[in-house]
């Protein structure tokens, strides 16, 4: 099990969700969020779980006041490090559109330069192998 505490949450577009009805007065943006101070559990430390955690943390920092208590995040993974190392020899794709081969998603998370630097790149229109 891997545990980590990060400061994470959603974008400005989902600040109040279904709690607010049409015509309700909203608190100032960035001063309230229904996840402030709560715990978020991410099941799985694979590409989806870790990508969610990274994007969520960055979105919180960019969208809300530093005085707003961020939620904590705990990431649970069932596989041990030894099991994961033994499972090699497969490929994975992050889909975006056919042209970029998933690079848009990686770039939006601010990880493209690091991924490309650690990748064996090919000549197949932007596809990369980690």
Short mmCIF file of N, CA and C in Angstrom, two decimals:
data_model
loop_
_atom_site.label_atom_id
_atom_site.label_comp_id
_atom_site.label_asym_id
_atom_site.label_seq_id
_atom_site.Cartn_x
_atom_site.Cartn_y
_atom_site.Cartn_z
N UNK A 1 0.84 -1.18 0.00
CA UNK A 1 0.00 0.00 0.00
C UNK A 1 0.88 1.24 0.00
N UNK A 2 0.60 2.16 -0.89
CA UNK A 2 1.32 3.42 -0.97
C UNK A 2 0.40 4.51 -0.47
N UNK A 3 0.87 5.33 0.44
CA UNK A 3 0.05 6.42 0.93
C UNK A 3 0.77 7.73 0.70
N UNK A 4 0.02 8.74 0.35
CA UNK A 4 0.62 10.03 0.10
C UNK A 4 -0.38 11.11 0.44
N UNK A 5 0.07 12.21 0.99
CA UNK A 5 -0.81 13.33 1.27
C UNK A 5 -0.48 14.45 0.31
N UNK A 6 -1.46 14.85 -0.46
CA UNK A 6 -1.30 15.93 -1.42
C UNK A 6 -2.45 16.91 -1.26
N UNK A 7 -2.29 18.10 -1.76
CA UNK A 7 -3.32 19.12 -1.72
C UNK A 7 -4.02 19.14 -3.07
N UNK A 8 -5.25 18.63 -3.14
CA UNK A 8 -5.91 18.41 -4.42
C UNK A 8 -7.39 18.81 -4.43
N UNK A 9 -7.99 19.11 -5.61
CA UNK A 9 -9.45 19.21 -5.83
C UNK A 9 -9.83 19.50 -7.25
N UNK A 10 -11.08 19.88 -7.51
CA UNK A 10 -11.62 20.08 -8.85
C UNK A 10 -11.42 21.49 -9.36
N UNK A 11 -11.80 21.69 -10.64
CA UNK A 11 -11.65 22.99 -11.28
C UNK A 11 -12.76 23.95 -10.89
N UNK A 12 -12.63 25.20 -11.29
CA UNK A 12 -13.61 26.22 -10.97
C UNK A 12 -15.00 25.88 -11.47
N UNK A 13 -15.11 25.15 -12.56
CA UNK A 13 -16.40 24.83 -13.13
C UNK A 13 -17.25 23.93 -12.27
N UNK A 14 -16.67 23.25 -11.28
CA UNK A 14 -17.45 22.34 -10.45
C UNK A 14 -17.39 22.73 -8.97
N UNK A 15 -17.24 24.00 -8.69
CA UNK A 15 -17.11 24.47 -7.30
C UNK A 15 -18.27 24.05 -6.40
N UNK A 16 -19.49 24.21 -6.87
CA UNK A 16 -20.63 24.07 -5.98
C UNK A 16 -21.55 22.92 -6.36
N UNK A 17 -21.40 22.38 -7.54
CA UNK A 17 -22.15 21.22 -7.98
C UNK A 17 -23.65 21.35 -7.77
N UNK A 18 -24.34 20.24 -7.39
CA UNK A 18 -25.79 20.24 -7.26
C UNK A 18 -26.30 20.95 -6.01
N UNK A 19 -25.42 21.42 -5.11
CA UNK A 19 -25.87 22.09 -3.90
C UNK A 19 -26.51 23.44 -4.20
N UNK A 20 -26.15 24.07 -5.29
CA UNK A 20 -26.61 25.41 -5.61
C UNK A 20 -27.74 25.35 -6.64
N UNK A 21 -28.82 26.07 -6.35
CA UNK A 21 -29.94 26.14 -7.28
C UNK A 21 -29.91 27.47 -8.01
N UNK A 22 -30.59 27.52 -9.15
CA UNK A 22 -30.65 28.75 -9.93
C UNK A 22 -31.20 29.88 -9.06
N UNK A 23 -30.51 31.01 -9.08
CA UNK A 23 -30.93 32.17 -8.31
C UNK A 23 -30.28 32.27 -6.94
N UNK A 24 -29.64 31.20 -6.45
CA UNK A 24 -28.96 31.25 -5.16
C UNK A 24 -27.76 32.18 -5.25
N UNK A 25 -27.47 32.85 -4.15
CA UNK A 25 -26.28 33.70 -4.11
C UNK A 25 -25.07 32.83 -3.78
N UNK A 26 -24.02 32.96 -4.57
CA UNK A 26 -22.82 32.16 -4.37
C UNK A 26 -21.81 32.90 -3.52
N UNK A 27 -21.07 32.17 -2.68
CA UNK A 27 -19.96 32.81 -1.98
C UNK A 27 -18.89 33.19 -2.99
N UNK A 28 -18.00 34.12 -2.66
CA UNK A 28 -16.95 34.51 -3.61
C UNK A 28 -16.13 33.30 -4.05
N UNK A 29 -15.79 33.26 -5.34
CA UNK A 29 -15.03 32.15 -5.90
C UNK A 29 -13.71 31.98 -5.15
N UNK A 30 -13.40 30.75 -4.83
CA UNK A 30 -12.14 30.45 -4.16
C UNK A 30 -12.21 30.50 -2.65
N UNK A 31 -13.35 30.91 -2.07
CA UNK A 31 -13.45 31.00 -0.61
C UNK A 31 -14.20 29.83 -0.01
N UNK A 32 -14.86 29.01 -0.85
CA UNK A 32 -15.60 27.86 -0.37
C UNK A 32 -15.53 26.74 -1.40
N UNK A 33 -15.44 25.53 -0.92
CA UNK A 33 -15.54 24.35 -1.78
C UNK A 33 -16.00 23.19 -0.92
N UNK A 34 -16.92 22.39 -1.45
CA UNK A 34 -17.48 21.30 -0.65
C UNK A 34 -16.46 20.22 -0.28
N UNK A 35 -15.30 20.20 -0.90
CA UNK A 35 -14.26 19.22 -0.56
C UNK A 35 -13.18 19.78 0.37
N UNK A 36 -13.26 21.06 0.69
CA UNK A 36 -12.23 21.68 1.53
C UNK A 36 -12.12 20.95 2.87
N UNK A 37 -10.90 20.57 3.21
CA UNK A 37 -10.62 19.92 4.48
C UNK A 37 -11.01 18.46 4.57
N UNK A 38 -11.55 17.88 3.51
CA UNK A 38 -11.98 16.47 3.54
C UNK A 38 -10.87 15.57 3.00
N UNK A 39 -11.13 14.27 2.97
CA UNK A 39 -10.16 13.30 2.46
C UNK A 39 -10.68 12.70 1.16
N UNK A 40 -9.79 12.58 0.18
CA UNK A 40 -10.11 11.95 -1.10
C UNK A 40 -9.30 10.67 -1.17
N UNK A 41 -9.98 9.57 -1.48
CA UNK A 41 -9.31 8.28 -1.62
C UNK A 41 -9.24 7.93 -3.09
N UNK A 42 -8.03 7.62 -3.57
CA UNK A 42 -7.82 7.20 -4.95
C UNK A 42 -7.48 5.72 -4.92
N UNK A 43 -8.29 4.91 -5.61
CA UNK A 43 -8.07 3.46 -5.65
C UNK A 43 -7.20 3.13 -6.86
N UNK A 44 -5.94 2.81 -6.61
CA UNK A 44 -5.04 2.41 -7.68
C UNK A 44 -3.99 3.45 -8.00
N UNK A 45 -2.74 3.03 -8.00
CA UNK A 45 -1.63 3.91 -8.32
C UNK A 45 -1.13 3.66 -9.73
N UNK A 46 -2.05 3.28 -10.62
CA UNK A 46 -1.72 3.12 -12.03
C UNK A 46 -1.76 4.47 -12.72
N UNK A 47 -1.75 4.44 -14.04
CA UNK A 47 -1.72 5.69 -14.81
C UNK A 47 -2.94 6.56 -14.53
N UNK A 48 -4.12 5.98 -14.41
CA UNK A 48 -5.33 6.78 -14.18
C UNK A 48 -5.34 7.40 -12.78
N UNK A 49 -5.04 6.60 -11.75
CA UNK A 49 -5.05 7.11 -10.39
C UNK A 49 -4.02 8.20 -10.16
N UNK A 50 -2.81 7.97 -10.63
CA UNK A 50 -1.75 8.96 -10.44
C UNK A 50 -1.98 10.21 -11.29
N UNK A 51 -2.49 10.03 -12.51
CA UNK A 51 -2.80 11.19 -13.35
C UNK A 51 -3.88 12.05 -12.71
N UNK A 52 -4.90 11.39 -12.17
CA UNK A 52 -5.96 12.12 -11.47
C UNK A 52 -5.38 12.91 -10.30
N UNK A 53 -4.55 12.26 -9.48
CA UNK A 53 -3.99 12.92 -8.30
C UNK A 53 -3.13 14.13 -8.68
N UNK A 54 -2.31 14.00 -9.70
CA UNK A 54 -1.46 15.12 -10.15
C UNK A 54 -2.31 16.27 -10.66
N UNK A 55 -3.26 15.97 -11.55
CA UNK A 55 -4.10 17.02 -12.12
C UNK A 55 -4.97 17.68 -11.05
N UNK A 56 -5.48 16.89 -10.13
CA UNK A 56 -6.34 17.40 -9.06
C UNK A 56 -5.58 18.37 -8.16
N UNK A 57 -4.36 17.99 -7.75
CA UNK A 57 -3.53 18.84 -6.89
C UNK A 57 -3.21 20.17 -7.57
N UNK A 58 -2.81 20.11 -8.84
CA UNK A 58 -2.46 21.34 -9.56
C UNK A 58 -3.68 22.23 -9.75
N UNK A 59 -4.83 21.63 -10.00
CA UNK A 59 -6.04 22.40 -10.19
C UNK A 59 -6.45 23.13 -8.92
N UNK A 60 -6.30 22.48 -7.78
CA UNK A 60 -6.65 23.12 -6.51
C UNK A 60 -5.77 24.35 -6.29
N UNK A 61 -4.48 24.19 -6.44
CA UNK A 61 -3.54 25.29 -6.20
C UNK A 61 -3.80 26.46 -7.14
N UNK A 62 -4.23 26.19 -8.37
CA UNK A 62 -4.46 27.25 -9.35
C UNK A 62 -5.83 27.89 -9.20
N UNK A 63 -6.78 27.22 -8.53
CA UNK A 63 -8.16 27.68 -8.54
C UNK A 63 -8.65 28.31 -7.24
N UNK A 64 -8.00 28.04 -6.12
CA UNK A 64 -8.56 28.46 -4.85
C UNK A 64 -7.57 29.25 -4.01
N UNK A 65 -8.12 30.01 -3.08
CA UNK A 65 -7.33 30.82 -2.17
C UNK A 65 -6.43 29.92 -1.32
N UNK A 66 -5.19 30.34 -1.05
CA UNK A 66 -4.30 29.54 -0.20
C UNK A 66 -4.85 29.35 1.22
N UNK A 67 -5.78 30.23 1.65
CA UNK A 67 -6.34 30.09 2.99
C UNK A 67 -7.43 29.02 3.07
N UNK A 68 -7.90 28.52 1.92
CA UNK A 68 -8.92 27.47 1.89
C UNK A 68 -8.25 26.12 2.16
N UNK A 69 -8.71 25.43 3.21
CA UNK A 69 -8.11 24.15 3.59
C UNK A 69 -8.31 23.12 2.48
N UNK A 70 -7.23 22.67 1.85
CA UNK A 70 -7.37 21.70 0.76
C UNK A 70 -7.70 20.31 1.31
N UNK A 71 -8.32 19.47 0.48
CA UNK A 71 -8.53 18.09 0.93
C UNK A 71 -7.20 17.33 0.92
N UNK A 72 -7.11 16.32 1.78
CA UNK A 72 -5.94 15.44 1.73
C UNK A 72 -6.27 14.30 0.78
N UNK A 73 -5.25 13.67 0.24
CA UNK A 73 -5.45 12.58 -0.70
C UNK A 73 -4.65 11.37 -0.24
N UNK A 74 -5.30 10.21 -0.28
CA UNK A 74 -4.63 8.95 0.05
C UNK A 74 -4.76 8.06 -1.18
N UNK A 75 -3.64 7.53 -1.64
CA UNK A 75 -3.63 6.65 -2.81
C UNK A 75 -3.35 5.23 -2.33
N UNK A 76 -4.26 4.31 -2.65
CA UNK A 76 -4.09 2.90 -2.29
C UNK A 76 -3.76 2.08 -3.53
N UNK A 77 -2.78 1.21 -3.41
CA UNK A 77 -2.39 0.33 -4.51
C UNK A 77 -2.30 -1.10 -3.98
N UNK A 78 -2.94 -2.05 -4.63
CA UNK A 78 -2.94 -3.43 -4.15
C UNK A 78 -1.65 -4.18 -4.49
N UNK A 79 -0.98 -3.79 -5.57
CA UNK A 79 0.24 -4.49 -6.00
C UNK A 79 1.46 -3.97 -5.24
N UNK A 80 2.36 -4.89 -4.91
CA UNK A 80 3.61 -4.47 -4.28
C UNK A 80 4.58 -4.02 -5.37
N UNK A 81 5.65 -3.37 -4.98
CA UNK A 81 6.66 -2.94 -5.95
C UNK A 81 7.25 -4.15 -6.68
N UNK A 82 7.48 -5.23 -5.96
CA UNK A 82 8.07 -6.43 -6.56
C UNK A 82 7.16 -7.02 -7.63
N UNK A 83 5.84 -7.04 -7.39
CA UNK A 83 4.89 -7.57 -8.37
C UNK A 83 4.91 -6.71 -9.63
N UNK A 84 4.94 -5.41 -9.46
CA UNK A 84 4.91 -4.49 -10.59
C UNK A 84 6.17 -4.63 -11.44
N UNK A 85 7.33 -4.77 -10.83
CA UNK A 85 8.59 -4.91 -11.57
C UNK A 85 8.57 -6.21 -12.39
N UNK A 86 7.98 -7.26 -11.86
CA UNK A 86 7.92 -8.54 -12.57
C UNK A 86 6.98 -8.48 -13.78
N UNK A 87 6.07 -7.53 -13.82
CA UNK A 87 5.11 -7.41 -14.92
C UNK A 87 5.61 -6.41 -15.95
N UNK A 88 6.58 -6.77 -16.73
CA UNK A 88 7.09 -5.88 -17.76
C UNK A 88 6.80 -6.46 -19.13
N UNK A 89 7.04 -5.68 -20.16
CA UNK A 89 6.87 -6.16 -21.51
C UNK A 89 5.51 -5.89 -22.11
N UNK A 90 4.79 -4.92 -21.58
CA UNK A 90 3.51 -4.55 -22.17
C UNK A 90 3.53 -3.07 -22.49
N UNK A 91 2.61 -2.65 -23.33
CA UNK A 91 2.55 -1.24 -23.71
C UNK A 91 1.26 -0.62 -23.19
N UNK A 92 1.25 0.70 -23.13
CA UNK A 92 0.11 1.44 -22.63
C UNK A 92 -0.04 2.70 -23.47
N UNK A 93 -1.28 3.08 -23.73
CA UNK A 93 -1.54 4.28 -24.52
C UNK A 93 -2.40 5.23 -23.73
N UNK A 94 -2.06 6.50 -23.75
CA UNK A 94 -2.91 7.55 -23.21
C UNK A 94 -3.56 8.20 -24.41
N UNK A 95 -4.86 7.98 -24.59
CA UNK A 95 -5.55 8.46 -25.79
C UNK A 95 -5.97 9.92 -25.62
N UNK A 96 -5.85 10.66 -26.65
CA UNK A 96 -6.34 12.03 -26.72
C UNK A 96 -7.03 12.16 -28.06
N UNK A 97 -6.29 12.46 -29.08
CA UNK A 97 -6.81 12.39 -30.44
C UNK A 97 -5.82 11.57 -31.26
N UNK A 98 -6.21 11.17 -32.44
CA UNK A 98 -5.37 10.31 -33.26
C UNK A 98 -4.04 10.92 -33.63
N UNK A 99 -3.98 12.24 -33.74
CA UNK A 99 -2.76 12.91 -34.19
C UNK A 99 -1.70 12.96 -33.10
N UNK A 100 -2.09 13.33 -31.88
CA UNK A 100 -1.09 13.56 -30.83
C UNK A 100 -0.71 12.30 -30.07
N UNK A 101 -1.48 11.23 -30.20
CA UNK A 101 -1.14 9.99 -29.53
C UNK A 101 -1.08 10.08 -28.02
N UNK A 102 -1.84 10.97 -27.40
CA UNK A 102 -1.88 11.08 -25.95
C UNK A 102 -0.98 12.15 -25.38
N UNK A 103 -0.19 12.79 -26.21
CA UNK A 103 0.73 13.81 -25.69
C UNK A 103 0.00 15.02 -25.12
N UNK A 104 -1.20 15.33 -25.62
CA UNK A 104 -1.95 16.47 -25.08
C UNK A 104 -2.26 16.26 -23.61
N UNK A 105 -2.71 15.07 -23.24
CA UNK A 105 -3.04 14.78 -21.84
C UNK A 105 -1.81 14.93 -20.96
N UNK A 106 -0.71 14.39 -21.40
CA UNK A 106 0.53 14.46 -20.63
C UNK A 106 1.02 15.90 -20.52
N UNK A 107 0.88 16.67 -21.59
CA UNK A 107 1.30 18.07 -21.56
C UNK A 107 0.43 18.89 -20.61
N UNK A 108 -0.88 18.65 -20.60
CA UNK A 108 -1.78 19.39 -19.71
C UNK A 108 -1.46 19.14 -18.24
N UNK A 109 -0.89 17.98 -17.93
CA UNK A 109 -0.49 17.69 -16.55
C UNK A 109 0.89 18.25 -16.23
N UNK A 110 1.55 18.86 -17.22
CA UNK A 110 2.88 19.41 -16.99
C UNK A 110 3.97 18.36 -16.93
N UNK A 111 3.72 17.20 -17.53
CA UNK A 111 4.66 16.09 -17.44
C UNK A 111 5.30 15.70 -18.77
N UNK A 112 4.92 16.35 -19.86
CA UNK A 112 5.38 15.93 -21.18
C UNK A 112 6.90 15.92 -21.31
N UNK A 113 7.57 16.98 -20.88
CA UNK A 113 9.03 17.04 -21.01
C UNK A 113 9.70 15.89 -20.26
N UNK A 114 9.23 15.59 -19.05
CA UNK A 114 9.82 14.51 -18.26
C UNK A 114 9.56 13.15 -18.90
N UNK A 115 8.34 12.95 -19.41
CA UNK A 115 8.00 11.67 -20.04
C UNK A 115 8.82 11.46 -21.30
N UNK A 116 8.93 12.48 -22.13
CA UNK A 116 9.71 12.35 -23.38
C UNK A 116 11.18 12.10 -23.06
N UNK A 117 11.71 12.78 -22.04
CA UNK A 117 13.12 12.60 -21.68
C UNK A 117 13.40 11.16 -21.21
N UNK A 118 12.39 10.51 -20.61
CA UNK A 118 12.59 9.15 -20.10
C UNK A 118 12.08 8.09 -21.06
N UNK A 119 11.71 8.47 -22.27
CA UNK A 119 11.09 7.55 -23.23
C UNK A 119 12.03 7.16 -24.35
N UNK A 120 11.73 6.02 -24.94
CA UNK A 120 12.38 5.61 -26.18
C UNK A 120 11.42 6.01 -27.29
N UNK A 121 11.71 7.11 -27.97
CA UNK A 121 10.77 7.62 -28.97
C UNK A 121 10.96 6.93 -30.30
N UNK A 122 9.88 6.85 -31.05
CA UNK A 122 9.91 6.22 -32.36
C UNK A 122 9.53 7.21 -33.44
N UNK A 123 9.24 6.70 -34.60
CA UNK A 123 8.89 7.56 -35.73
C UNK A 123 7.43 7.36 -36.14
N UNK A 124 6.59 6.94 -35.21
CA UNK A 124 5.20 6.63 -35.54
C UNK A 124 4.26 7.76 -35.14
N UNK A 125 4.49 8.96 -35.61
CA UNK A 125 3.56 10.06 -35.43
C UNK A 125 3.29 10.48 -34.00
N UNK A 126 4.31 10.58 -33.17
CA UNK A 126 4.12 11.09 -31.82
C UNK A 126 3.93 10.02 -30.77
N UNK A 127 3.89 8.75 -31.12
CA UNK A 127 3.76 7.70 -30.12
C UNK A 127 5.09 7.56 -29.39
N UNK A 128 5.01 7.29 -28.10
CA UNK A 128 6.24 7.09 -27.35
C UNK A 128 6.08 5.89 -26.43
N UNK A 129 7.19 5.28 -26.09
CA UNK A 129 7.22 4.08 -25.27
C UNK A 129 7.99 4.39 -24.00
N UNK A 130 7.40 4.05 -22.87
CA UNK A 130 8.07 4.28 -21.59
C UNK A 130 8.66 2.97 -21.12
#
